[in-house]
Each structure stands twice: as C-alpha cells, then as structure tokens.
PDB file of C-alpha atoms in Angstrom:
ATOM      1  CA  UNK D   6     -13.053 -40.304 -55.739  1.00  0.00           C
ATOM      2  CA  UNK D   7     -12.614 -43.418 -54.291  1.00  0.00           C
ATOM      3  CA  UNK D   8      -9.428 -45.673 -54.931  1.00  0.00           C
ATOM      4  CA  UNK D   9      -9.292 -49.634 -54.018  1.00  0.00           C
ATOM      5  CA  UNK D  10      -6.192 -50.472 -52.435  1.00  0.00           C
ATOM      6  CA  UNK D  11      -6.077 -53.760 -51.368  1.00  0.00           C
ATOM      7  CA  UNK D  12      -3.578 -55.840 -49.782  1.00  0.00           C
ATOM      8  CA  UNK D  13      -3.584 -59.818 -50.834  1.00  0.00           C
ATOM      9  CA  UNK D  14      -3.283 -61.136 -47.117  1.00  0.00           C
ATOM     10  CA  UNK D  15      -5.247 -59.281 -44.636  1.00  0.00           C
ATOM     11  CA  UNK D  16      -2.378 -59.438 -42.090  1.00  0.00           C
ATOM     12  CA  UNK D  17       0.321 -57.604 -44.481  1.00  0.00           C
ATOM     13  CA  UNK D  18       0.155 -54.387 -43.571  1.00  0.00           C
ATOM     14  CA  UNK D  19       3.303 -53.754 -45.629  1.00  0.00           C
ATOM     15  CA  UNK D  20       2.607 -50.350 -48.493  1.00  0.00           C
ATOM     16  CA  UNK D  21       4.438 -52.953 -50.903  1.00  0.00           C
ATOM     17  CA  UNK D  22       2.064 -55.263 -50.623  1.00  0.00           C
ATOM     18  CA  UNK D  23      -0.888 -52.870 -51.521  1.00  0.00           C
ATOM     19  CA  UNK D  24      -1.861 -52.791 -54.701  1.00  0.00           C
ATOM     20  CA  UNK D  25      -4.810 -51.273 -56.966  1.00  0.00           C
ATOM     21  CA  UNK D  26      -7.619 -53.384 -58.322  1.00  0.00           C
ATOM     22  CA  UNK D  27     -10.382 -50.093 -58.737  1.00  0.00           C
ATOM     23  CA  UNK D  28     -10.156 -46.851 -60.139  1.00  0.00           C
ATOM     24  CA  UNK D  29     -13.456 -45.437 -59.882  1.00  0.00           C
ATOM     25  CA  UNK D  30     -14.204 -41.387 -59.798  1.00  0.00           C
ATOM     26  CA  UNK D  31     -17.149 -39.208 -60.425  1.00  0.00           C
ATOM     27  CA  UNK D  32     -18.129 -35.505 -61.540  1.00  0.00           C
ATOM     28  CA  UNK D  33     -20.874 -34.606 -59.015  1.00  0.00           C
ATOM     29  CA  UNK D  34     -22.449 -31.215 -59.742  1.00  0.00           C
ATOM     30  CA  UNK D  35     -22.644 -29.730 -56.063  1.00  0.00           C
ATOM     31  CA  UNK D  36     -25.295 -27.606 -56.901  1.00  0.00           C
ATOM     32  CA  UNK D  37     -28.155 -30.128 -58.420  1.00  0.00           C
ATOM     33  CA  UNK D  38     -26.431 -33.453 -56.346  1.00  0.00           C
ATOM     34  CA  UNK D  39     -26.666 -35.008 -60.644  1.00  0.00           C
ATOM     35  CA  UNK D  40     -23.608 -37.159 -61.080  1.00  0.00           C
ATOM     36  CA  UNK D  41     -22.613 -35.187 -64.505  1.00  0.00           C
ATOM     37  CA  UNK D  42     -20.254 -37.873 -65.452  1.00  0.00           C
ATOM     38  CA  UNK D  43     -18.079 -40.926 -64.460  1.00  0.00           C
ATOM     39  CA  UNK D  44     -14.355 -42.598 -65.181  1.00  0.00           C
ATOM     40  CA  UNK D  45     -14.641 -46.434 -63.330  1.00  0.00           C
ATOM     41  CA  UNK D  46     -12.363 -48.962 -64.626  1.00  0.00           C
ATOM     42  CA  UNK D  47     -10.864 -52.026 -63.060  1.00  0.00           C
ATOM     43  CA  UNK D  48      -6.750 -52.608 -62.851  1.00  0.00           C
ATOM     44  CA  UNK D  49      -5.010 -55.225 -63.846  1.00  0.00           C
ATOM     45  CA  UNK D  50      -2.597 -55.831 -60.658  1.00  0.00           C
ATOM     46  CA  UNK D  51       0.714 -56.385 -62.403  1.00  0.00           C
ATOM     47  CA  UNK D  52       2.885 -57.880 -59.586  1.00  0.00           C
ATOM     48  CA  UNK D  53       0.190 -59.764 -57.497  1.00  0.00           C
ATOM     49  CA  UNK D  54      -1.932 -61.209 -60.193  1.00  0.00           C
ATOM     50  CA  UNK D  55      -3.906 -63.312 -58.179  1.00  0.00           C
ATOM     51  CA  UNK D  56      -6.767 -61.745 -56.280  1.00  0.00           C
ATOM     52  CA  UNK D  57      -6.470 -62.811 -52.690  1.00  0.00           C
ATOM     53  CA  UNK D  58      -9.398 -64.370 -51.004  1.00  0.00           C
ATOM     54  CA  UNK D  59      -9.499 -61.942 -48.414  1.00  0.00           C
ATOM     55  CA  UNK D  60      -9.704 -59.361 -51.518  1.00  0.00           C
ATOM     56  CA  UNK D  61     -13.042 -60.817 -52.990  1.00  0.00           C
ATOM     57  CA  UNK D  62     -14.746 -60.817 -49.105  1.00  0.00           C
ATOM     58  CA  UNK D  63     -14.169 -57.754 -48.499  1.00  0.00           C
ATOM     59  CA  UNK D  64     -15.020 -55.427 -52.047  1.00  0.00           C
ATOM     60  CA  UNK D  65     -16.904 -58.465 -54.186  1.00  0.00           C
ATOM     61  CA  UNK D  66     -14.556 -58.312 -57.180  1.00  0.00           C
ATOM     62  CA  UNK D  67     -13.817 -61.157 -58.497  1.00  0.00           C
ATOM     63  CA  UNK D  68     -10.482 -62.335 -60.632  1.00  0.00           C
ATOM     64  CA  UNK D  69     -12.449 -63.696 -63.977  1.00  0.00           C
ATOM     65  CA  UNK D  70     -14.887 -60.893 -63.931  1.00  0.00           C
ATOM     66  CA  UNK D  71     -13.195 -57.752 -62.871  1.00  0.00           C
ATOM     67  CA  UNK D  72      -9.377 -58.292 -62.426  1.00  0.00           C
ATOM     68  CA  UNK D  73      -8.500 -60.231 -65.614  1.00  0.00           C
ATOM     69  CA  UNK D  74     -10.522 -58.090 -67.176  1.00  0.00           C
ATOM     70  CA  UNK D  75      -8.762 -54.952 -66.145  1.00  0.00           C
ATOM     71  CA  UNK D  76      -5.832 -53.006 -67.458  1.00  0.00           C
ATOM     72  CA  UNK D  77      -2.622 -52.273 -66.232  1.00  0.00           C
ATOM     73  CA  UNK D  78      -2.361 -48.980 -64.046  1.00  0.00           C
ATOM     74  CA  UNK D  79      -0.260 -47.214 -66.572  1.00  0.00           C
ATOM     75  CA  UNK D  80      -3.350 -47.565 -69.269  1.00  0.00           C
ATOM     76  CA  UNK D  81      -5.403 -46.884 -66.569  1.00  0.00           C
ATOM     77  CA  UNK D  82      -3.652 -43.318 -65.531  1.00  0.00           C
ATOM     78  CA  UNK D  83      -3.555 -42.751 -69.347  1.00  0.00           C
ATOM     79  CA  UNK D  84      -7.389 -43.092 -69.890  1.00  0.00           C
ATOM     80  CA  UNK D  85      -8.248 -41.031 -66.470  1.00  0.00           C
ATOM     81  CA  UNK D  86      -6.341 -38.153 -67.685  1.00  0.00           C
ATOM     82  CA  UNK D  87      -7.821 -38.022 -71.175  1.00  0.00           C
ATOM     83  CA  UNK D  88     -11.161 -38.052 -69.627  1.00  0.00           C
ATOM     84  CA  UNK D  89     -10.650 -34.907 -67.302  1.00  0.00           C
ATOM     85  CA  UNK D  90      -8.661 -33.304 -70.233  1.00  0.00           C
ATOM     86  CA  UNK D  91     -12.021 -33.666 -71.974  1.00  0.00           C
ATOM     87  CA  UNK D  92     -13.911 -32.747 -68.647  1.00  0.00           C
ATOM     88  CA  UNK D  93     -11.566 -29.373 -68.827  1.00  0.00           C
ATOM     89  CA  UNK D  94     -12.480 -28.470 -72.108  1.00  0.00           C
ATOM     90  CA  UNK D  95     -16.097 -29.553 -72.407  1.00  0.00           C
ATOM     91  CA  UNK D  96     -17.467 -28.427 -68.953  1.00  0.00           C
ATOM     92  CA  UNK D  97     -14.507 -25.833 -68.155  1.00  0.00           C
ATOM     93  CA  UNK D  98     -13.309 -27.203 -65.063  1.00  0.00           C
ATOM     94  CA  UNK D  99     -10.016 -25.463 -63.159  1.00  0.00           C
ATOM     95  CA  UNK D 100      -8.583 -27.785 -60.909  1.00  0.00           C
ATOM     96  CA  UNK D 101      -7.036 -25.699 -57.746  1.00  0.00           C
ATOM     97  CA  UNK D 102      -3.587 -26.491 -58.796  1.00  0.00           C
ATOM     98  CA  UNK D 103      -4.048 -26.034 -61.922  1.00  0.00           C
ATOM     99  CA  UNK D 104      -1.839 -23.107 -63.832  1.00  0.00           C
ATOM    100  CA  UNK D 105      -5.170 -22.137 -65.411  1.00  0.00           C
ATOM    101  CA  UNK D 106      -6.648 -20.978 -62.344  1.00  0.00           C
ATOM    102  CA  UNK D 107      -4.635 -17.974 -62.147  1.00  0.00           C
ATOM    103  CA  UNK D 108      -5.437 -16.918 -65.570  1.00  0.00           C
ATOM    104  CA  UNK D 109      -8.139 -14.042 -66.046  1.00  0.00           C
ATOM    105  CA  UNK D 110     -10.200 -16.566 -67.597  1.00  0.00           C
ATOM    106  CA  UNK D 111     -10.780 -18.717 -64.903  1.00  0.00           C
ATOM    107  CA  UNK D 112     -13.180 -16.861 -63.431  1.00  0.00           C
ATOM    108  CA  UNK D 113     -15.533 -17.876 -65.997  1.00  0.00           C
ATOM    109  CA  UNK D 114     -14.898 -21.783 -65.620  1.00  0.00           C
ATOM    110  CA  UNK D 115     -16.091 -24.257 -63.279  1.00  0.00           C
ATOM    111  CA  UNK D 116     -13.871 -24.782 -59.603  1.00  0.00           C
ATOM    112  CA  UNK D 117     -13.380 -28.400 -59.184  1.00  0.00           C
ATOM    113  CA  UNK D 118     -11.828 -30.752 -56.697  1.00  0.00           C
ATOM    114  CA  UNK D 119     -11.426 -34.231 -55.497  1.00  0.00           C
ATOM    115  CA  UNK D 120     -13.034 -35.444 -52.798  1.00  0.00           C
ATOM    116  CA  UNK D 121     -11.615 -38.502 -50.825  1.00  0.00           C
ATOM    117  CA  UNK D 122     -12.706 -40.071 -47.316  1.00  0.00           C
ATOM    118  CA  UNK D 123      -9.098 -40.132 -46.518  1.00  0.00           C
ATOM    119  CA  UNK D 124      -5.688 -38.755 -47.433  1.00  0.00           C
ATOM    120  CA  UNK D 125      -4.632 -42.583 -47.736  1.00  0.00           C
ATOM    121  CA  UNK D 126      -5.884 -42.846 -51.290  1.00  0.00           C
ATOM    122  CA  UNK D 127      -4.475 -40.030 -52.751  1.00  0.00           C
ATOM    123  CA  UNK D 128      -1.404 -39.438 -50.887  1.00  0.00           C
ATOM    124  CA  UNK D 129      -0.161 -42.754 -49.939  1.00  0.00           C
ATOM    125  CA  UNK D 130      -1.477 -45.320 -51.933  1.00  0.00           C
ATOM    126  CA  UNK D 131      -1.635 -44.287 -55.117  1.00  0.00           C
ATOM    127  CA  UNK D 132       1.086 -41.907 -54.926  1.00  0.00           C
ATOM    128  CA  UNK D 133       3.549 -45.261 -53.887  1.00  0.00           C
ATOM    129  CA  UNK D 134       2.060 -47.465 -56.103  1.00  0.00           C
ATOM    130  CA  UNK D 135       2.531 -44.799 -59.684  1.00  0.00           C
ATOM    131  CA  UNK D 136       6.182 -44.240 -58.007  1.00  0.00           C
ATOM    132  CA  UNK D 137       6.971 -47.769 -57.276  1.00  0.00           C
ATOM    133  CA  UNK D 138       6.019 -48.702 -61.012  1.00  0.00           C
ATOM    134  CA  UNK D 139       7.563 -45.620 -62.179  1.00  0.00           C
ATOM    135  CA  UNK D 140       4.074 -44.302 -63.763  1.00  0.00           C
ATOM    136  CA  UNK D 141       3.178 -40.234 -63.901  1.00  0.00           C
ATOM    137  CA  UNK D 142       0.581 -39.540 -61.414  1.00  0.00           C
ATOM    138  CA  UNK D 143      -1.845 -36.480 -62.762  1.00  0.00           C
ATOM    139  CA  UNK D 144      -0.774 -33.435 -61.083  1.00  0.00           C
ATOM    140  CA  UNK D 145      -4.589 -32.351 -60.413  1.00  0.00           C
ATOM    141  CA  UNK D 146      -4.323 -35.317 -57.852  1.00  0.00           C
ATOM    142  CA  UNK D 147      -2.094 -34.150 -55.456  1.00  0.00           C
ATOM    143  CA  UNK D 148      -4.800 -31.805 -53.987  1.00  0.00           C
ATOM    144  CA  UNK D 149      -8.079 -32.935 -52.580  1.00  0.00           C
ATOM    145  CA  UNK D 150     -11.090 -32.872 -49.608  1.00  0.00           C
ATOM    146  CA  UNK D 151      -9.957 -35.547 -46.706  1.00  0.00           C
ATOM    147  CA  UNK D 152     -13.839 -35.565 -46.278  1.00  0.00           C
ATOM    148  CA  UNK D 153     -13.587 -38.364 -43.827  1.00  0.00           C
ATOM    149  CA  UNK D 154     -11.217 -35.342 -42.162  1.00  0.00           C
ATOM    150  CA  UNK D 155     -13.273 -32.512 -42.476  1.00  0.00           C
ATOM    151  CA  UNK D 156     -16.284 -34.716 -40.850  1.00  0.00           C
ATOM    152  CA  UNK D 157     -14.321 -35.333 -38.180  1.00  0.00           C
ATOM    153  CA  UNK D 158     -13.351 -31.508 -37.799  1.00  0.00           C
ATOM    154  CA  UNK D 159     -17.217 -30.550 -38.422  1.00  0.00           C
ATOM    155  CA  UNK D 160     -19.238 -33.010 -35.519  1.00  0.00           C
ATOM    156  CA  UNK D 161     -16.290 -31.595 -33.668  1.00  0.00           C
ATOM    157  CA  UNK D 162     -17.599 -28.158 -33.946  1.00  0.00           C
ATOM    158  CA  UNK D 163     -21.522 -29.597 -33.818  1.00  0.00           C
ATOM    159  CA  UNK D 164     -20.830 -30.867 -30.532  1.00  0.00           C
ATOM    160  CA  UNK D 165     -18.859 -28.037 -29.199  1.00  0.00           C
ATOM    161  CA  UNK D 166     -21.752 -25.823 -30.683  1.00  0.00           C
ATOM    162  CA  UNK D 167     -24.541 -27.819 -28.626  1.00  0.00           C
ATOM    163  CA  UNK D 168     -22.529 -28.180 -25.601  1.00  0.00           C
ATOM    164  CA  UNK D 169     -22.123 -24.356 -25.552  1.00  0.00           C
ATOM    165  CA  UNK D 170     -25.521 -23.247 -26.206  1.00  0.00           C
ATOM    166  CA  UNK D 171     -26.965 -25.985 -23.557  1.00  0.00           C
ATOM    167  CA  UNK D 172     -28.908 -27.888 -26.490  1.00  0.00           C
ATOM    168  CA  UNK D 173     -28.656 -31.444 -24.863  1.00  0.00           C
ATOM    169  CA  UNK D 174     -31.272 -32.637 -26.379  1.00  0.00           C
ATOM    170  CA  UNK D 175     -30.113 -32.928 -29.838  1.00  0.00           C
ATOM    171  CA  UNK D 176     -28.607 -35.864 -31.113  1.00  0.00           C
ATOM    172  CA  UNK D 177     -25.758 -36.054 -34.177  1.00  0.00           C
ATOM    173  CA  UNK D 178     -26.889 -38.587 -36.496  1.00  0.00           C
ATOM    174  CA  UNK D 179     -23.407 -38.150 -38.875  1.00  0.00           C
ATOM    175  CA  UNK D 180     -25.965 -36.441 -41.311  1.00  0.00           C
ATOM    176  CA  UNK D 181     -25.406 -33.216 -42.289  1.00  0.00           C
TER     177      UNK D 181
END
C-alpha cells in the first residue's frame, strides 16, 4: 500500500500542511506474484484545494483530472473499508490484528498484511490527517511491513553474510 502525502510548497515541512491526494492499495497473492485485486481512488483535499505546482512535478496528478475529480477522505475511508470487508468474506483474509485471528477458524483463512516502504504512511500521515479531520481510521491499518525497513535490516545481514564468509566478489544489486 502506498499513500500520497503531499505537501503544497516543497519547503513546508510542517505535518499540517500534508495532505492526501492518492489512496491506492493492492491484494498481491505472495505465492503466484498475480495482483488478485485493487482499491485506487483519488482524494479530494478538503483544506488545500488547490494542487500545488510542486505537487503535479513531482507525482503527475493533475487538479482537473485527478483532484477535482476525487472524493473527500471520509468517502474515501468509507469505500476502502467496504472493499476489504468484501476482501474478508470473499477471499477469507485475517488481518493480524484482527479479533478473528484468534478464532479456531482462522486457521483455515488467508494471513494478510500491509506492506508499506515506510512507517510514514501509515503511522504518521494518515494517522494525523483521519485525526486532524476527525475521520475513523480502519483498525487493520495500524499494523504493517516497513518494507523500506526490513530492506534496510536484510542488505544489512547480506553484507555482514559476505563479509564473514570472505565472498568479496559479490555485488548487492538491492534485488532480492
């Protein structure tokens, strides 16, 4: 899952001035790598209305064609919850903090997580922005994968594991 925050004057670096403008997210099966299914919708920003500049360079989204056509978060929260709701049910997902998951049944149902490339979307971001505007966050969103994290942590342990074993001639590409 990938939120975009973006702030409407690059040298604001002020959480108040964030704001969201994409909510993108995808079921990836881990097994077969097929994307199984997908929530993307743009948001409407409510107290900055007007897409900086800056904002278009850097992600391409435009005001006409993806900001005035967006909705506001609340709708947006609304709509992403439904569709994992009908994720749960159809597929038989168990979030990790969900109740469910302690339930004999579980064990039958499909583990699922979120998977970020930072805790900054997750845990600061959006967590501000639904409390600033007063909006429920899902609760299966306060646990997820820093994968950005857990790369660091792993080509960490790649280079510790070459170093040790005297293989100096292989080079990390970042792929694993």
């Amino acid at each position: 899952m990938l939120v975009a925050l973006l702030c409407p004057y690059h040298n604001v670096l002020f959480l108040s001035w964030f704001y969201l403008v994409e909510f993108p997210a995808v079921l990836l099966n881990a097994c077969t790598g097929e994307v199984e299914s997908e929530f993307h919708t743009y948001v409407q920003p409510q107290e900055h209305p007007t897409l900086s500049e800056f904002c278009t360079e850097l992600t391409g989204i435009t005001q006409v064609m993806q900001v005035e056509a967006g909705i506001p978060l609340q709708i947006c929260m609304s709509r992403f919850s439904r569709w994992l709701q009908n994720l749960q049910m159809n597929m038989g997902l168990v979030f990790p903090n969900n109740p469910q998951m302690a339930s004999a049944a579980a064990a039958s149902r499909n583990l699922c997580t979120f998977l970020t490339w930072s805790d900054w979307d997750l845990g600061v971001c959006l967590q501000y922005e639904c409390r600033r505007k007063q909006i429920h966050k899902p609760d299966v969103l306060n646990s997820w994968i820093d994968l950005r994290g857990t790369y660091r942590v792993c080509s960490c342990l790649w280079v510790v594991c070459v170093y040790t074993l005297g293989l100096n001639c292989l080079h990390f590409s970042g792929v694993l």
